């Protein structure tokens, strides 16, 4: 019944955090836990009482600052030089621009919005179907939360004690690149558009050398942030603060696209985006307390261990579970609810914790491009204006490609674990 309240509330347009609170209230009233508003608010604030959580609004702010600095077009020009001369060059640029943009925002929705505004009209101008362009933009944006720095990775590390943020960051590089390669292969095999003089309009008169030089500063940000964490110079939270400082210096003094008068608006936008995530975390934190009080995680763990008889069967079951849940719950909310339950079971079956973290995040991020609640679909449709039915038809092949990559990552852990193991995490 509690799940039905969440589902119905979400489908009716109620923000996911409030739908979870409504379900939690029902559970507390009808279950064994004593109902008291003070208990709810106490658990909500306790869920937010964590210093590492500061990394979330800081990374969101860094992404906003970099995007407002005109960095999106610089990334796109850089990718045009690298892959724009191939057949279906603009489609390939769309994919690999998402790879680079992933290192700046860590957000699939920000990726879809920033790159989609440039690429969907440009691809349509060069003969691509507008629905295909929107679907490709949404599908490639899934790379955003996989490649570091990643907001879902930080949240996962907060949920599961003992899992290293640097290890998860490094574990995301292989899967993110693998997804980009598979999407590129699919595009090369299926797209017939020849892209006459690809990217000429996007380059805006810049030479290849100028475009490559213009891409250096954006590329340095993820190197700067992740490298500082890996060498133990800063914590992930401190690295997020450094990212904000880097983005402000670039925007104000290097590119000079930002003015001090722009900062209040940018800070306000980052505050709104961050509050959505934090409200969800607060609501789910209180709901998880109710579940724990009623021993729901223990009962599910015992049932799974008694009825699932192998590691392979568990991996298949968790993949199906997260795929289905990702259709109806926002990824971070689903992670906060299910990971505390599923992680101990995964460890009991001998699944590497870092590997499990990456496949859970990858799995739930696919939900961003699947109806009925795929947020990236809504953003892409808002830019392309092609109608949701047409966009859903166009996204199906990309969903199947991402599902294939998920299966590979699930059953070949080395794609996720080789780099953390080499670096000693």
Coordinates of C-alpha atoms in Angstrom, one line a residue:
X1 CA 0.0 0.0 0.0
X2 CA 2.9 2.4 0.8
X3 CA 4.4 1.8 -2.6
X4 CA 1.0 2.4 -4.3
X5 CA 0.8 5.8 -2.4
X6 CA 4.2 6.8 -3.8
X7 CA 3.4 5.6 -7.3
X8 CA -0.1 7.2 -7.5
X9 CA 1.2 10.5 -5.9
X10 CA 4.1 10.7 -8.4
X11 CA 1.9 9.9 -11.4
X12 CA -0.5 12.6 -10.2
X13 CA 2.3 15.2 -10.3
X14 CA 3.1 15.3 -6.6
X15 CA 6.9 15.9 -6.0
X16 CA 8.5 12.6 -5.2
X17 CA 9.7 13.8 -1.7
X18 CA 6.1 14.6 -0.6
X19 CA 4.8 11.3 -2.1
X20 CA 7.4 9.4 0.0
X21 CA 6.4 11.4 3.1
X22 CA 2.7 10.6 2.5
X23 CA 3.5 6.9 2.2
X24 CA 5.7 7.0 5.3
X25 CA 2.9 8.6 7.3
X26 CA 0.5 5.9 6.2
X27 CA 3.1 3.2 7.2
X28 CA 3.7 4.7 10.6
X29 CA 0.0 5.1 11.4
X30 CA -0.9 1.6 10.4
X31 CA 2.3 -0.2 11.4
X32 CA 4.0 -0.8 14.7
X33 CA 6.0 2.5 14.8
X34 CA 4.5 5.2 17.0
X35 CA 3.3 8.1 15.0
X36 CA 4.6 11.5 16.0
X37 CA 5.5 14.5 13.8
X38 CA 8.5 15.3 15.9
X39 CA 10.0 11.8 15.0
X40 CA 9.5 12.4 11.3
X41 CA 11.2 15.8 11.3
X42 CA 14.0 14.5 13.5
X43 CA 14.8 11.7 11.1
X44 CA 14.6 14.1 8.1
X45 CA 17.1 16.5 9.6
X46 CA 19.3 13.6 10.7
X47 CA 19.5 12.3 7.1
X48 CA 20.9 15.7 6.1
X49 CA 23.3 16.1 9.0
X50 CA 26.4 15.0 7.1
X51 CA 29.4 17.1 6.0
X52 CA 30.0 15.2 2.8
X53 CA 26.5 16.2 1.6
X54 CA 27.9 19.7 1.0
X55 CA 29.5 18.3 -2.1
X56 CA 26.1 18.0 -3.8
X57 CA 25.1 21.7 -3.9
X58 CA 28.8 22.7 -4.6
X59 CA 29.0 20.4 -7.7
X60 CA 25.6 21.6 -8.9
X61 CA 26.9 25.2 -8.5
X62 CA 30.1 24.4 -10.4
X63 CA 28.2 22.9 -13.2
X64 CA 25.9 26.0 -13.4
X65 CA 28.9 28.3 -13.5
X66 CA 30.7 26.3 -16.2
X67 CA 27.6 26.1 -18.3
X68 CA 27.0 29.9 -18.0
X69 CA 30.6 30.5 -19.0
X70 CA 29.8 29.4 -22.6
X71 CA 31.7 26.2 -22.1
X72 CA 29.1 24.0 -23.9
X73 CA 30.0 25.4 -27.4
X74 CA 33.7 25.1 -26.6
X75 CA 33.3 21.4 -25.8
X76 CA 31.2 20.8 -28.9
X77 CA 33.8 22.5 -31.2
X78 CA 36.6 20.4 -29.5
X79 CA 34.6 17.2 -30.4
X80 CA 33.8 18.4 -33.9
X81 CA 37.6 18.5 -34.6
X82 CA 38.1 15.0 -33.2
X83 CA 35.1 13.1 -34.7
X84 CA 33.1 15.5 -36.8
X85 CA 34.7 14.4 -40.1
X86 CA 33.4 10.9 -39.9
X87 CA 30.1 9.8 -41.5
X88 CA 27.3 10.8 -39.1
X89 CA 29.8 13.2 -37.6
X90 CA 27.3 15.4 -35.8
X91 CA 25.7 12.4 -34.1
X92 CA 29.2 11.2 -32.9
X93 CA 30.0 14.7 -31.7
X94 CA 26.7 14.7 -29.7
X95 CA 27.8 11.5 -27.9
X96 CA 31.4 12.5 -27.2
X97 CA 30.5 16.0 -26.1
X98 CA 28.4 14.3 -23.4
X99 CA 31.5 12.4 -22.3
X100 CA 33.4 15.6 -21.7
X101 CA 30.4 17.5 -20.3
X102 CA 30.0 14.6 -17.8
X103 CA 33.2 15.7 -16.2
X104 CA 31.8 19.1 -15.5
X105 CA 28.2 18.6 -14.3
X106 CA 27.8 15.0 -13.2
X107 CA 24.1 15.4 -14.1
X108 CA 22.3 13.8 -17.0
X109 CA 19.5 16.4 -17.0
X110 CA 22.0 19.3 -17.2
X111 CA 23.7 17.5 -20.1
X112 CA 20.4 17.0 -22.0
X113 CA 19.5 20.6 -21.5
X114 CA 22.8 22.2 -22.4
X115 CA 23.8 20.0 -25.3
X116 CA 20.3 19.6 -26.6
X117 CA 19.7 23.3 -27.0
X118 CA 22.7 23.4 -29.4
X119 CA 22.6 20.0 -31.1
X120 CA 18.9 19.2 -31.7
X121 CA 18.3 22.2 -34.0
X122 CA 21.8 21.8 -35.6
X123 CA 21.3 18.1 -36.4
X124 CA 17.8 18.8 -37.8
X125 CA 19.4 21.4 -40.1
X126 CA 21.8 18.8 -41.4
X127 CA 19.1 16.3 -42.3
X128 CA 18.7 14.2 -39.2
X129 CA 15.3 13.3 -38.0
X130 CA 14.4 15.7 -35.1
X131 CA 13.1 12.8 -33.0
X132 CA 16.3 10.9 -33.5
X133 CA 18.4 13.9 -32.5
X134 CA 16.4 14.4 -29.3
X135 CA 16.5 10.6 -28.5
X136 CA 20.3 10.5 -29.1
X137 CA 20.8 13.6 -26.9
X138 CA 18.8 12.0 -24.0
X139 CA 20.5 8.6 -24.4
X140 CA 24.0 10.0 -24.4
X141 CA 23.3 12.2 -21.4
X142 CA 23.1 9.0 -19.3
X143 CA 26.9 9.1 -19.4
X144 CA 26.8 12.2 -17.2
X145 CA 26.2 10.6 -13.8
X146 CA 28.6 7.7 -14.6
X147 CA 31.9 9.5 -15.4
X148 CA 33.4 11.4 -12.5
X149 CA 32.7 13.7 -10.8
X150 CA 29.2 12.2 -10.2
X151 CA 26.5 13.3 -7.8
X152 CA 24.9 9.8 -7.6
X153 CA 28.3 8.3 -6.8
X154 CA 28.7 10.7 -3.8
X155 CA 25.1 9.9 -2.6
X156 CA 25.8 6.1 -3.0
X157 CA 29.0 6.4 -0.9
X158 CA 27.0 8.2 1.8
X159 CA 24.4 5.4 1.9
X160 CA 27.0 2.6 2.0
X161 CA 29.7 3.1 4.7
X162 CA 33.0 1.7 3.7
X163 CA 32.7 2.3 0.0
X164 CA 35.3 4.7 -1.3
X165 CA 34.3 7.7 -3.3
X166 CA 37.6 7.8 -5.3
X167 CA 37.2 4.0 -6.0
X168 CA 33.6 4.6 -7.3
X169 CA 34.8 7.6 -9.3
X170 CA 37.5 5.5 -11.0
X171 CA 35.1 2.6 -11.5
X172 CA 32.8 4.8 -13.5
X173 CA 35.3 5.8 -16.2
X174 CA 35.3 2.4 -18.0
X175 CA 31.5 2.0 -18.0
X176 CA 31.0 5.6 -19.2
X177 CA 33.4 5.1 -22.1
X178 CA 32.0 1.7 -22.9
X179 CA 28.5 3.2 -23.3
X180 CA 29.9 6.0 -25.5
X181 CA 31.6 3.4 -27.7
X182 CA 28.5 1.3 -28.0
X183 CA 26.3 4.3 -28.9
X184 CA 28.9 5.4 -31.4
X185 CA 28.9 2.0 -33.1
X186 CA 25.2 1.9 -33.2
X187 CA 25.1 5.4 -34.9
X188 CA 27.8 4.4 -37.4
X189 CA 25.9 1.2 -38.3
X190 CA 22.5 2.8 -38.7
X191 CA 22.7 6.4 -39.6
X192 CA 22.9 7.2 -43.3
X193 CA 23.3 11.0 -43.0
X194 CA 26.5 12.1 -44.6
X195 CA 26.8 15.5 -42.8
X196 CA 27.9 17.8 -45.6
X197 CA 30.6 20.0 -44.1
X198 CA 29.8 18.8 -40.6
X199 CA 30.0 21.4 -37.9
X200 CA 30.7 24.4 -40.0
X201 CA 28.0 26.5 -38.4
X202 CA 29.0 25.3 -34.9
X203 CA 32.7 26.3 -35.4
X204 CA 31.7 29.9 -36.1
X205 CA 34.8 30.6 -38.1
X206 CA 37.3 29.1 -35.6
X207 CA 40.2 27.0 -36.9
X208 CA 40.8 23.4 -35.7
X209 CA 43.7 24.6 -33.6
X210 CA 41.6 27.3 -31.9
X211 CA 38.9 24.8 -31.2
X212 CA 41.3 22.3 -29.7
X213 CA 42.9 25.0 -27.5
X214 CA 39.5 26.2 -26.4
X215 CA 38.7 22.7 -25.1
X216 CA 41.7 22.5 -22.8
X217 CA 40.3 24.6 -20.0
X218 CA 37.1 22.5 -19.8
X219 CA 39.1 19.3 -19.9
X220 CA 41.3 20.4 -17.0
X221 CA 38.4 20.8 -14.6
X222 CA 37.6 17.0 -14.1
X223 CA 41.3 16.3 -14.1
X224 CA 41.8 18.9 -11.4
X225 CA 38.9 17.8 -9.3
X226 CA 39.3 14.0 -9.5
X227 CA 43.1 14.2 -9.4
X228 CA 43.0 16.2 -6.1
X229 CA 40.8 13.5 -4.6
X230 CA 42.9 10.6 -5.8
X231 CA 46.2 12.1 -4.5
X232 CA 44.6 12.7 -1.1
X233 CA 45.0 16.4 -1.3
X234 CA 41.3 17.1 -0.6
X235 CA 38.1 15.2 0.4
X236 CA 35.3 15.0 -2.2
X237 CA 33.5 17.9 -0.4
X238 CA 36.6 20.1 -0.5
X239 CA 37.1 19.1 -4.2
X240 CA 33.6 20.3 -4.9
X241 CA 34.5 23.7 -3.3
X242 CA 37.7 23.8 -5.5
X243 CA 35.6 23.1 -8.5
X244 CA 33.4 26.1 -7.7
X245 CA 36.4 28.3 -7.4
X246 CA 37.9 27.0 -10.7
X247 CA 34.6 27.6 -12.5
X248 CA 34.3 31.1 -11.1
X249 CA 37.8 32.0 -12.2
X250 CA 37.3 30.6 -15.6
X251 CA 33.9 32.3 -16.1
X252 CA 34.9 35.7 -14.7
X253 CA 38.5 36.1 -15.7
X254 CA 39.5 33.6 -18.4
X255 CA 36.4 33.5 -20.7
X256 CA 34.9 36.7 -19.3
X257 CA 31.4 35.4 -20.1
X258 CA 30.3 35.9 -16.5
X259 CA 29.8 39.1 -14.6
X260 CA 29.4 39.6 -10.9
X261 CA 25.9 40.7 -11.6
X262 CA 25.1 37.2 -13.0
X263 CA 26.2 35.4 -9.8
X264 CA 23.0 35.9 -7.7
X265 CA 20.9 34.3 -10.5
X266 CA 23.3 31.4 -10.9
X267 CA 23.5 30.8 -7.1
X268 CA 19.7 30.9 -6.9
X269 CA 19.4 28.3 -9.8
X270 CA 21.9 26.0 -8.1
X271 CA 20.1 26.4 -4.8
X272 CA 16.8 25.3 -6.3
X273 CA 18.3 22.3 -8.1
X274 CA 20.2 21.2 -5.0
X275 CA 17.1 21.6 -2.8
X276 CA 15.2 19.1 -4.9
X277 CA 17.9 16.4 -4.3
X278 CA 18.2 17.3 -0.6
X279 CA 14.5 17.2 0.1
X280 CA 14.3 13.8 -1.5
X281 CA 17.2 12.6 0.7
X282 CA 15.5 14.0 3.8
X283 CA 12.2 12.3 3.0
X284 CA 13.8 9.0 2.2
X285 CA 16.0 9.1 5.2
X286 CA 12.9 9.3 7.5
X287 CA 11.2 6.5 5.4
X288 CA 14.2 4.3 5.7
X289 CA 14.1 4.7 9.5
X290 CA 10.5 3.4 9.5
X291 CA 11.5 0.5 7.3
X292 CA 14.4 -0.4 9.6
X293 CA 12.2 -0.1 12.7
X294 CA 9.8 -2.6 11.2
X295 CA 12.7 -4.9 10.2
X296 CA 11.7 -4.8 6.5
X297 CA 15.4 -4.9 5.3
X298 CA 16.1 -7.9 7.5
X299 CA 13.1 -9.8 6.3
X300 CA 13.9 -9.1 2.6
X301 CA 17.5 -10.1 3.1
X302 CA 16.5 -13.3 4.8
X303 CA 13.9 -14.1 2.1
X304 CA 16.4 -13.4 -0.7
X305 CA 19.1 -15.6 0.8
X306 CA 16.6 -18.4 1.3
X307 CA 15.1 -18.3 -2.2
X308 CA 17.9 -17.0 -4.5
X309 CA 20.5 -19.8 -4.7
X310 CA 23.3 -18.2 -6.7
X311 CA 25.2 -15.0 -7.4
X312 CA 24.1 -15.1 -11.0
X313 CA 20.4 -15.4 -10.1
X314 CA 20.9 -12.5 -7.6
X315 CA 22.5 -10.2 -10.3
X316 CA 19.7 -10.9 -12.7
X317 CA 17.0 -10.3 -10.0
X318 CA 18.6 -7.0 -8.9
X319 CA 19.0 -5.8 -12.5
X320 CA 15.3 -6.5 -13.2
X321 CA 14.3 -4.9 -9.9
X322 CA 16.2 -1.7 -10.4
X323 CA 15.0 -1.4 -14.0
X324 CA 11.4 -1.7 -13.0
X325 CA 11.7 0.6 -10.0
X326 CA 13.6 3.1 -12.2
X327 CA 10.5 3.5 -14.4
X328 CA 8.5 4.9 -11.5
X329 CA 11.0 6.4 -9.0
X330 CA 13.6 9.1 -9.6
X331 CA 17.0 7.5 -9.5
X332 CA 18.4 9.1 -6.3
X333 CA 15.1 8.3 -4.4
X334 CA 15.2 4.7 -5.6
X335 CA 18.9 4.4 -4.6
X336 CA 18.2 5.8 -1.1
X337 CA 15.3 3.3 -0.6
X338 CA 16.8 0.1 -2.1
X339 CA 20.5 0.3 -1.7
X340 CA 20.5 -0.1 2.1
X341 CA 18.5 -3.3 1.6
X342 CA 20.3 -4.7 -1.5
X343 CA 23.9 -3.9 -0.6
X344 CA 24.2 -6.4 2.3
X345 CA 22.6 -9.1 0.1
X346 CA 25.1 -8.4 -2.7
X347 CA 28.0 -8.6 -0.2
X348 CA 26.6 -11.9 1.1
X349 CA 26.7 -13.3 -2.5
X350 CA 30.3 -12.1 -2.9
X351 CA 29.7 -9.2 -5.3
X352 CA 32.4 -6.6 -5.2
X353 CA 30.9 -3.5 -3.4
X354 CA 32.4 -1.0 -5.9
X355 CA 31.2 -3.1 -8.9
X356 CA 27.7 -3.3 -7.3
X357 CA 27.6 0.5 -6.8
X358 CA 28.4 1.2 -10.4
X359 CA 25.8 -1.2 -11.9
X360 CA 23.1 0.1 -9.5
X361 CA 23.8 3.7 -10.6
X362 CA 24.0 2.8 -14.3
X363 CA 20.8 0.8 -13.9
X364 CA 18.9 3.6 -12.3
X365 CA 20.2 6.2 -14.7
X366 CA 18.7 4.3 -17.6
X367 CA 15.4 5.2 -16.0
X368 CA 16.0 8.8 -17.0
X369 CA 15.2 7.9 -20.6
X370 CA 12.3 5.5 -20.0
X371 CA 8.6 6.6 -19.7
X372 CA 6.6 7.4 -17.8
X373 CA 8.9 9.4 -15.6
X374 CA 12.1 9.7 -17.7
X375 CA 13.2 13.2 -16.8
X376 CA 15.7 13.4 -19.7
X377 CA 12.9 12.5 -22.1
X378 CA 10.9 15.5 -20.9
X379 CA 13.8 17.8 -21.2
X380 CA 14.7 16.6 -24.7
X381 CA 11.1 16.8 -25.8
X382 CA 10.9 20.4 -24.5
X383 CA 13.8 21.4 -26.7
X384 CA 12.8 19.3 -29.8
X385 CA 9.1 19.8 -29.6
X386 CA 8.4 16.5 -31.5
X387 CA 5.8 15.0 -29.2
X388 CA 6.4 12.4 -26.5
X389 CA 5.0 9.5 -28.6
X390 CA 7.5 10.1 -31.4
X391 CA 10.3 10.6 -29.0
X392 CA 9.6 7.3 -27.1
X393 CA 9.6 5.4 -30.4
X394 CA 13.0 7.0 -31.3
X395 CA 14.5 6.2 -27.8
X396 CA 13.7 2.4 -27.9
X397 CA 16.9 1.4 -29.9
X398 CA 19.1 3.5 -27.6
X399 CA 17.4 1.9 -24.6
X400 CA 18.3 -1.5 -26.0
X401 CA 21.9 -0.5 -26.5
X402 CA 22.2 0.8 -22.9
X403 CA 20.5 -2.4 -21.7
X404 CA 23.1 -4.4 -23.5
X405 CA 25.9 -2.4 -21.9
X406 CA 24.3 -2.9 -18.5
X407 CA 24.3 -6.7 -19.0
X408 CA 27.9 -6.6 -20.0
X409 CA 28.8 -4.5 -16.9
X410 CA 26.8 -6.7 -14.6
X411 CA 28.5 -10.0 -15.6
X412 CA 32.0 -8.7 -16.5
X413 CA 33.0 -6.8 -13.3
X414 CA 36.5 -6.0 -14.7
X415 CA 35.1 -3.1 -16.7
X416 CA 34.3 -1.4 -13.4
X417 CA 37.0 -2.8 -11.1
X418 CA 40.2 -2.8 -13.1
X419 CA 41.1 0.8 -12.7
X420 CA 40.3 1.0 -8.9
X421 CA 42.4 -2.2 -8.4
X422 CA 45.3 -0.8 -10.4
X423 CA 45.3 2.4 -8.3
X424 CA 45.0 0.4 -5.1
X425 CA 41.5 1.3 -4.0

